[in-house]
Amino acid sequence: MVEGELPVLSSQERTQPGPYRIVIGTGFGILLSALDSSVVNVSLVTMSVGFGVEIEQIEWVVLAYLVVLTAAMPLMGKLGDRSGKKKVFQTGMALFIMGSAACAMSSQFLVLIAFRVFQAVGASMMTANGLALVTYFTTPDNRGRAIGLNSVILASALGFGPVVGGILTQFFGWPSVFLINIPLGLIGLIVGAVIIQETDPVKETRFDLLGGTLFFVVLFTAVFMLSLVDIVNVSVIMFLALIPVTTFVVFLHRERTFSSPIIPTRVLADRRISAGFFSAFLSFMAMSPVSFLMPFLLQEALGFSQSLTGVYLTAYPLTIAVMGPVSGFISERVQARRQTVIGLCFQLGGLVLLGVAMPNIPLMFLSVVVSAVGTGLFTVANSNFMMTTAPRNYMGVISALTNVSRTAAFSIATALSTAVFVFFFVGMNPEGLTSGPEYVNAYIASVRLAVWTFSLLAGIAVIISALRGVNAVEMDRQARRISAMTFADRAAQDEHAQASN
């Protein structure tokens, strides 16, 4: 058992806002951070025209935000553990509001990128500490439902972001996708100030700024390298890969030798936490073709309009949103190992079925729903398990890692899924056709192979999740269940004996 496990005190030991109120208190921060990851995507074409830049450049409006968000989260999680999670969360909300206003007023492309970085710093402070606050003010008996509701907010923001972004951009211009954050953020600041209580800070002597910098360099150079896959040859990519790999080795050495590391290796050495992180990362990576390639498949090969594509693709986040509370309820009663494996098997089966179903639109829709059911079952149970296993003084860091698994996968998949598709499409379409039945068939076949390629990651995640073990809460729950069954058996035996006499 990791020292300090069972980080959250019981309701008798701490006055707490309760599972539903704390979700409301942190919900605006989670909503804004996730919404901004998706709402901007629809506005990129309009922005590229307005700033006079190419698509290859404008994609950094999204990538800069995602990379900084992901890289800064462990640092901000650590800061929340040291200084108080509410303080860091609320400060992040204020920075995010200011960054949103600055983005909306940007008249030059590089200025916009700079303020997106500023905005992402605020978002990282909210995201890293939001789940930690939910965990801190809940108990093992109600935490699953709270995390389930948290996933509803996250899935809804990611799912409806493109729809909201399209409407705002069409009627009010691209600055409106940033301006909408201001009133929502101000409401969130007030609600958070009223509902959220401050947490007990963990006092440590040193802060690992160098470790945070190294982690940022690893992620930024990895994403930048992957964004060049379609532009430069393999030898250049292999050379560039030395930078993130070497930096990662230095980062690991730093974390092992520093007294107060950002990502403590002794915690990651706990297979329960490391299995949760890596299985989540692979799960999100496996679903990347649904997020990135399906819109192109529907419009380029199957003739969908933009609006119909948006409606079709809401099936995935809506299903996850519906599954959130259900999955949370189950996770309070079933071992995470069992629930996560079942969820990942659903996800894997849905991806395999999706490839088989193409281009049958109803069957494709069903496949996406099946995958989403699996994702919903897995994500909530995995997050609940990781946060319940986390040592008290690293709760913010583990909260950050659960979100890093999603945003890092999202960042890398932005470049990698496209590269995999292009690899297959070039082989399927050697003549370079841009229309006609052969073009459509090659397009469908390439997306199918890309989906099946990424589905292998879900298969690996199943194996990792099956090996995660159990934590103290699950063992205690099992012991209580056995005790209750034993008591019931004894009562039945006594009743039978009395009846016999």
XYZ file of C-alpha atoms in Angstrom:
501
model
C 0.000 0.000 0.000
C 1.283 3.495 -0.800
C 1.841 5.527 2.347
C -0.917 8.086 2.831
C -3.552 6.192 0.859
C -7.204 6.942 1.616
C -6.618 10.698 1.337
C -10.140 11.911 2.024
C -11.445 12.087 5.545
C -14.951 11.006 6.438
C -17.862 13.427 6.636
C -17.683 13.240 10.435
C -14.076 14.460 10.398
C -14.497 17.404 8.034
C -17.222 19.891 7.245
C -17.601 19.544 3.498
C -19.894 20.911 0.789
C -21.013 17.433 -0.312
C -20.603 15.615 -3.649
C -23.185 17.522 -5.665
C -22.348 21.007 -4.416
C -18.621 20.522 -4.981
C -19.307 19.404 -8.565
C -21.294 22.623 -9.073
C -18.507 24.649 -7.457
C -15.807 23.238 -9.720
C -18.037 22.613 -12.741
C -17.605 26.025 -14.358
C -13.823 25.671 -14.381
C -13.985 22.184 -15.871
C -16.589 23.367 -18.395
C -14.557 26.373 -19.545
C -11.267 24.505 -19.851
C -12.792 21.639 -21.854
C -15.056 23.900 -23.911
C -12.129 26.003 -25.034
C -10.345 22.861 -26.212
C -13.123 22.200 -28.730
C -15.082 25.401 -29.385
C -12.187 27.067 -31.219
C -11.774 24.279 -33.802
C -14.742 25.362 -35.910
C -13.420 28.937 -36.055
C -9.969 28.055 -37.396
C -10.843 28.525 -41.068
C -12.339 31.955 -40.365
C -9.283 32.885 -38.291
C -6.880 31.772 -41.032
C -8.634 34.064 -43.509
C -8.726 36.953 -41.050
C -5.042 36.701 -40.143
C -3.903 35.702 -43.638
C -2.108 32.524 -42.557
C -2.156 28.942 -43.812
C -3.936 26.025 -42.131
C -0.566 24.563 -41.048
C 0.027 27.730 -39.012
C -3.484 28.282 -37.700
C -3.560 24.792 -36.135
C -1.172 26.160 -33.506
C -4.074 28.145 -32.073
C -5.271 24.745 -30.848
C -1.929 23.002 -30.366
C -0.347 25.830 -28.338
C -3.287 25.717 -25.935
C -3.262 21.921 -25.627
C 0.511 21.597 -25.227
C 0.764 24.272 -22.517
C -2.373 22.959 -20.790
C -0.950 19.440 -20.682
C 2.601 20.406 -19.744
C 1.587 22.815 -16.981
C -0.959 20.569 -15.254
C 1.476 18.519 -13.112
C 3.148 21.758 -12.007
C -0.206 23.326 -11.097
C -1.367 20.154 -9.378
C 1.752 20.272 -7.228
C 1.152 23.973 -6.552
C -2.401 23.167 -5.438
C -1.106 20.527 -3.030
C 1.376 23.019 -1.549
C -0.634 26.244 -1.502
C -4.270 25.142 -1.288
C -6.370 23.799 -4.130
C -9.128 26.424 -3.975
C -6.629 29.283 -4.166
C -4.947 27.852 -7.278
C -8.284 26.892 -8.879
C -9.784 30.374 -8.419
C -6.583 32.097 -9.572
C -6.664 29.947 -12.697
C -10.254 30.993 -13.352
C -9.269 34.675 -13.144
C -6.276 34.189 -15.470
C -8.448 32.262 -17.923
C -10.990 35.104 -18.058
C -8.259 37.685 -18.683
C -6.651 35.481 -21.332
C -9.994 35.022 -23.093
C -10.561 38.779 -23.249
C -7.034 39.305 -24.590
C -7.502 36.599 -27.258
C -10.722 38.243 -28.448
C -8.948 41.586 -28.860
C -5.870 40.183 -30.645
C -5.241 41.777 -34.023
C -2.074 39.839 -34.928
C -1.606 36.091 -35.227
C 1.465 35.777 -32.975
C -0.229 37.929 -30.338
C -3.197 35.548 -30.392
C -0.866 32.567 -29.913
C 0.822 34.314 -26.973
C -2.498 34.965 -25.247
C -3.622 31.395 -25.944
C -0.561 30.292 -23.966
C -1.558 32.671 -21.151
C -5.109 31.325 -21.286
C -3.834 27.731 -21.140
C -1.872 28.461 -17.951
C -5.122 29.506 -16.279
C -6.902 26.463 -17.684
C -4.175 24.160 -16.328
C -4.671 25.583 -12.823
C -8.406 24.823 -12.994
C -8.126 21.424 -14.647
C -5.356 20.101 -12.400
C -7.201 21.011 -9.207
C -10.850 20.523 -10.210
C -10.882 16.737 -9.854
C -8.648 16.982 -6.774
C -11.228 19.240 -5.087
C -14.024 16.822 -5.976
C -11.986 13.986 -4.453
C -11.004 15.977 -1.370
C -14.594 16.802 -0.428
C -16.122 13.387 -1.098
C -15.870 9.984 0.543
C -15.374 6.582 -1.111
C -19.112 5.981 -0.697
C -20.181 8.942 -2.873
C -17.093 9.803 -4.897
C -18.061 7.672 -7.902
C -21.274 9.632 -8.448
C -19.453 12.949 -8.095
C -16.785 11.946 -10.619
C -19.562 10.628 -12.873
C -21.265 14.033 -12.841
C -17.877 15.622 -13.449
C -17.543 13.473 -16.582
C -20.985 14.648 -17.748
C -19.737 18.247 -17.709
C -16.499 17.301 -19.469
C -18.184 15.218 -22.183
C -20.877 17.830 -22.787
C -18.288 20.582 -23.190
C -16.181 18.559 -25.612
C -19.243 17.367 -27.540
C -21.166 20.596 -27.902
C -18.105 22.838 -28.244
C -17.989 22.587 -32.059
C -21.733 23.289 -32.307
C -21.471 26.347 -30.056
C -18.346 27.508 -31.880
C -20.032 27.222 -35.266
C -23.060 29.266 -34.207
C -20.984 31.982 -32.527
C -18.546 32.268 -35.432
C -21.286 32.409 -38.063
C -23.308 35.147 -36.379
C -20.796 37.092 -34.257
C -17.315 36.382 -35.703
C -14.401 34.404 -34.278
C -13.715 36.722 -31.274
C -17.054 35.618 -29.814
C -15.717 32.107 -29.091
C -13.410 33.754 -26.547
C -15.812 36.433 -25.301
C -18.359 33.794 -24.240
C -15.859 32.682 -21.590
C -16.034 36.005 -19.738
C -19.614 35.880 -18.344
C -19.355 32.129 -17.710
C -16.038 32.621 -15.943
C -17.322 35.445 -13.745
C -20.272 33.296 -12.666
C -17.842 30.462 -11.976
C -15.646 32.717 -9.825
C -18.609 33.725 -7.668
C -19.987 30.187 -7.365
C -16.547 28.811 -6.521
C -15.929 31.479 -3.894
C -19.226 30.632 -2.172
C -19.204 26.828 -2.389
C -15.586 25.643 -2.428
C -13.707 25.505 0.862
C -9.938 25.724 1.090
C -7.928 22.542 1.479
C -5.106 21.899 3.905
C -1.803 22.745 2.157
C 1.045 20.254 2.149
C 4.184 22.063 3.289
C 7.335 21.169 1.390
C 10.630 23.009 1.256
C 11.349 23.082 -2.483
C 9.429 23.482 -5.723
C 10.603 21.579 -8.816
C 10.501 24.300 -11.462
C 13.251 22.604 -13.489
C 11.256 19.357 -13.570
C 8.222 21.239 -14.851
C 10.323 22.908 -17.545
C 11.765 19.577 -18.679
C 8.278 18.050 -18.848
C 7.118 20.964 -21.022
C 10.092 20.536 -23.387
C 9.360 16.806 -23.728
C 5.726 17.352 -24.664
C 6.253 20.386 -26.903
C 9.057 18.817 -28.947
C 7.133 15.527 -29.277
C 4.012 17.254 -30.614
C 6.064 19.537 -32.871
C 7.930 16.521 -34.271
C 4.673 14.670 -35.002
C 3.214 17.740 -36.710
C 6.070 17.513 -39.255
C 5.492 13.846 -40.164
C 3.761 14.693 -43.452
C 6.274 17.426 -44.358
C 9.809 16.087 -43.781
C 11.403 12.695 -44.425
C 11.821 9.877 -41.929
C 15.515 10.537 -41.224
C 14.756 14.092 -40.087
C 11.916 12.826 -37.865
C 14.231 10.232 -36.306
C 16.811 12.934 -35.597
C 14.211 15.263 -34.082
C 12.915 12.398 -31.929
C 16.219 12.443 -30.045
C 15.226 15.748 -28.415
C 12.075 14.582 -26.546
C 13.596 11.162 -25.814
C 16.799 12.622 -24.348
C 14.897 15.272 -22.410
C 12.561 12.620 -21.028
C 15.523 10.613 -19.716
C 16.883 13.756 -18.031
C 13.405 14.462 -16.630
C 13.168 10.973 -15.098
C 16.606 11.362 -13.509
C 15.572 14.739 -12.098
C 12.362 13.365 -10.603
C 14.184 10.415 -9.016
C 16.847 12.560 -7.372
C 14.906 15.718 -6.396
C 13.498 15.853 -2.863
C 10.059 17.202 -3.874
C 9.449 16.057 -7.468
C 6.466 17.178 -9.527
C 5.683 13.621 -10.591
C 6.999 11.389 -7.789
C 8.457 8.182 -9.164
C 7.558 6.281 -5.977
C 3.893 6.997 -6.669
C 4.179 6.091 -10.350
C 5.948 2.897 -9.281
C 2.635 1.873 -7.720
C 1.202 -0.250 -10.525
C -2.347 0.748 -9.583
C -1.684 4.393 -10.409
C 0.632 3.761 -13.371
C -1.823 1.232 -14.837
C -4.617 3.776 -14.491
C -2.586 6.475 -16.238
C -1.302 4.382 -19.136
C -4.586 2.567 -19.775
C -6.366 5.951 -19.894
C -3.762 7.368 -22.278
C -4.104 4.380 -24.614
C -7.899 4.491 -24.383
C -8.033 8.134 -25.473
C -5.497 7.467 -28.213
C -7.571 4.532 -29.476
C -10.616 6.770 -29.882
C -8.735 9.486 -31.789
C -9.909 8.350 -35.274
C -13.517 8.892 -34.165
C -12.673 12.472 -33.185
C -10.346 13.420 -36.046
C -11.044 11.188 -39.044
C -14.803 10.609 -38.844
C -15.708 14.227 -39.769
C -13.580 13.969 -42.925
C -14.976 10.540 -43.784
C -18.573 11.706 -43.419
C -18.083 14.834 -45.532
C -15.437 13.790 -48.070
C -16.579 10.230 -48.784
C -20.197 9.965 -47.642
C -21.490 13.391 -48.680
C -22.594 14.710 -45.279
C -23.084 18.441 -44.771
C -21.227 20.212 -41.961
C -24.356 20.569 -39.850
C -25.363 16.929 -40.311
C -21.826 15.836 -39.478
C -21.986 17.808 -36.241
C -25.300 16.226 -35.268
C -24.027 12.729 -36.146
C -20.879 13.118 -34.066
C -22.733 14.287 -30.943
C -23.658 10.620 -30.406
C -20.247 9.981 -28.843
C -20.153 12.726 -26.171
C -23.886 12.442 -25.464
C -23.549 8.724 -24.751
C -20.585 9.374 -22.458
C -22.581 12.085 -20.673
C -25.489 9.684 -20.131
C -23.122 6.952 -18.949
C -21.338 9.236 -16.452
C -23.757 8.951 -13.498
C -24.457 5.286 -14.284
C -20.758 4.481 -14.361
C -20.180 6.449 -11.163
C -22.915 4.513 -9.369
C -21.433 1.200 -10.515
C -17.879 2.221 -9.565
C -18.934 2.627 -5.929
C -19.975 -1.041 -5.862
C -17.726 -2.926 -8.296
C -13.952 -3.339 -8.391
C -12.352 -0.876 -10.803
C -10.365 -3.668 -12.427
C -13.555 -5.426 -13.499
C -15.412 -2.296 -14.632
C -12.482 -0.816 -16.562
C -11.761 -4.080 -18.383
C -15.430 -4.427 -19.373
C -15.493 -0.801 -20.521
C -12.345 -1.168 -22.606
C -13.701 -4.364 -24.178
C -16.814 -2.435 -25.222
C -14.570 0.288 -26.631
C -12.439 -2.224 -28.531
C -15.497 -4.055 -29.868
C -17.070 -0.793 -31.008
C -13.930 0.223 -32.905
C -13.642 -3.147 -34.637
C -17.337 -3.001 -35.536
C -16.903 0.562 -36.824
C -14.318 -0.580 -39.349
C -16.484 -3.506 -40.431
C -19.595 -1.306 -40.705
C -18.110 1.315 -43.063
C -19.828 2.741 -45.076
C -23.140 1.553 -43.524
C -24.197 4.759 -41.742
C -26.679 3.255 -39.201
C -24.211 0.516 -38.204
C -21.415 3.079 -37.929
C -23.626 5.122 -35.606
C -24.284 2.038 -33.460
C -20.550 1.280 -33.360
C -19.743 4.771 -32.105
C -22.401 4.434 -29.388
C -20.963 1.063 -28.284
C -17.480 2.590 -28.061
C -18.859 5.546 -26.110
C -20.576 3.220 -23.622
C -17.224 1.538 -23.071
C -15.420 4.862 -22.710
C -17.973 6.037 -20.159
C -17.689 2.841 -18.118
C -13.896 2.975 -18.188
C -13.171 6.667 -17.620
C -15.226 7.245 -14.474
C -14.126 3.998 -12.803
C -10.484 4.650 -13.695
C -10.532 8.233 -12.381
C -12.293 7.158 -9.186
C -9.758 4.370 -8.667
C -6.720 6.600 -9.234
C -7.959 9.393 -6.970
C -8.952 6.973 -4.204
C -5.536 5.305 -4.392
C -3.631 8.622 -4.424
C -1.592 9.564 -1.336
C -3.044 12.623 0.381
C -0.051 14.879 -0.261
C -0.034 14.067 -4.002
C -3.747 14.370 -4.692
C -3.330 17.419 -6.957
C -0.552 15.722 -8.918
C -2.613 12.567 -9.501
C -5.610 14.715 -10.479
C -3.361 16.433 -13.006
C -2.111 13.096 -14.339
C -5.655 11.833 -14.953
C -6.222 14.893 -17.133
C -2.762 14.720 -18.716
C -3.640 11.254 -20.025
C -6.543 12.837 -21.941
C -4.948 16.060 -23.170
C -1.590 14.462 -24.047
C -3.376 11.786 -26.057
C -5.476 14.493 -27.708
C -2.384 16.550 -28.598
C -0.398 13.630 -30.002
C -3.399 12.138 -31.815
C -3.998 15.444 -33.615
C -0.823 14.803 -35.588
C -0.527 11.023 -35.460
C -4.006 9.930 -36.610
C -3.745 12.103 -39.704
C -0.300 10.689 -40.493
C -1.585 7.101 -40.210
C -4.514 7.879 -42.495
C -2.263 9.545 -45.091
C 0.086 6.547 -45.025
C -2.745 4.172 -45.937
C -4.430 6.580 -48.354
C -1.289 7.090 -50.446
C -1.042 3.333 -50.897
C -4.751 2.961 -51.667
C -4.829 5.905 -54.070
C -1.533 5.782 -56.021
C -2.956 7.786 -58.930
C -3.850 10.715 -56.683
C -7.558 10.770 -57.533
C -9.628 13.526 -55.915
C -13.131 12.328 -56.804
C -15.093 9.388 -58.141
C -15.952 5.904 -56.818
C -12.324 4.741 -56.608
C -11.408 7.818 -54.565
C -14.321 7.196 -52.178
C -13.430 3.514 -51.798
C -9.789 4.368 -51.072
C -10.871 6.980 -48.524
C -13.173 4.555 -46.700
C -10.581 1.760 -46.728
C -7.891 4.089 -45.354
C -10.069 5.307 -42.493
C -11.048 1.696 -41.746
C -7.393 0.619 -41.500
C -6.561 3.644 -39.349
C -9.420 2.802 -36.959
C -8.287 -0.814 -36.692
C -4.668 0.268 -36.176
C -5.623 2.504 -33.264
C -7.973 -0.149 -31.860
C -4.860 -2.191 -31.037
C -4.128 0.423 -28.365
C -7.459 -0.351 -26.709
C -6.467 -4.020 -26.672
C -3.206 -3.172 -24.904
C -5.164 -1.001 -22.450
C -7.357 -4.012 -21.586
C -4.270 -6.018 -20.582
C -2.783 -3.157 -18.543
C -6.064 -2.484 -16.760
C -6.506 -6.157 -15.906
C -3.169 -6.054 -14.063
C -3.921 -2.945 -11.981
C -4.721 -4.711 -8.673
C -7.033 -3.345 -5.958
C -6.784 -0.495 -3.449
C -7.598 -0.279 0.254
C -11.119 1.045 -0.322
C -11.981 -1.913 -2.536
C -10.497 -4.372 -0.045
C -12.491 -2.770 2.760
C -15.651 -2.886 0.655
C -15.046 -6.564 -0.106
C -14.423 -7.320 3.579
C -17.673 -5.611 4.584
C -19.543 -7.533 1.902
C -18.112 -10.857 3.099
C -18.869 -9.923 6.707
C -22.458 -9.088 5.807
C -22.842 -12.365 3.916
C -21.355 -14.320 6.837
C -23.713 -12.607 9.262
C -26.673 -13.379 6.994
C -25.597 -17.028 6.722
C -25.294 -17.342 10.500
C -28.691 -15.753 10.993
C -30.195 -18.172 8.486
C -28.533 -21.125 10.235
C -29.825 -19.983 13.633
C -33.301 -19.549 12.219
C -33.142 -23.019 10.669
C -31.941 -24.533 13.967
C -34.750 -22.886 15.898
C -37.272 -24.146 13.359
C -35.863 -27.677 13.691
C -36.234 -27.576 17.461
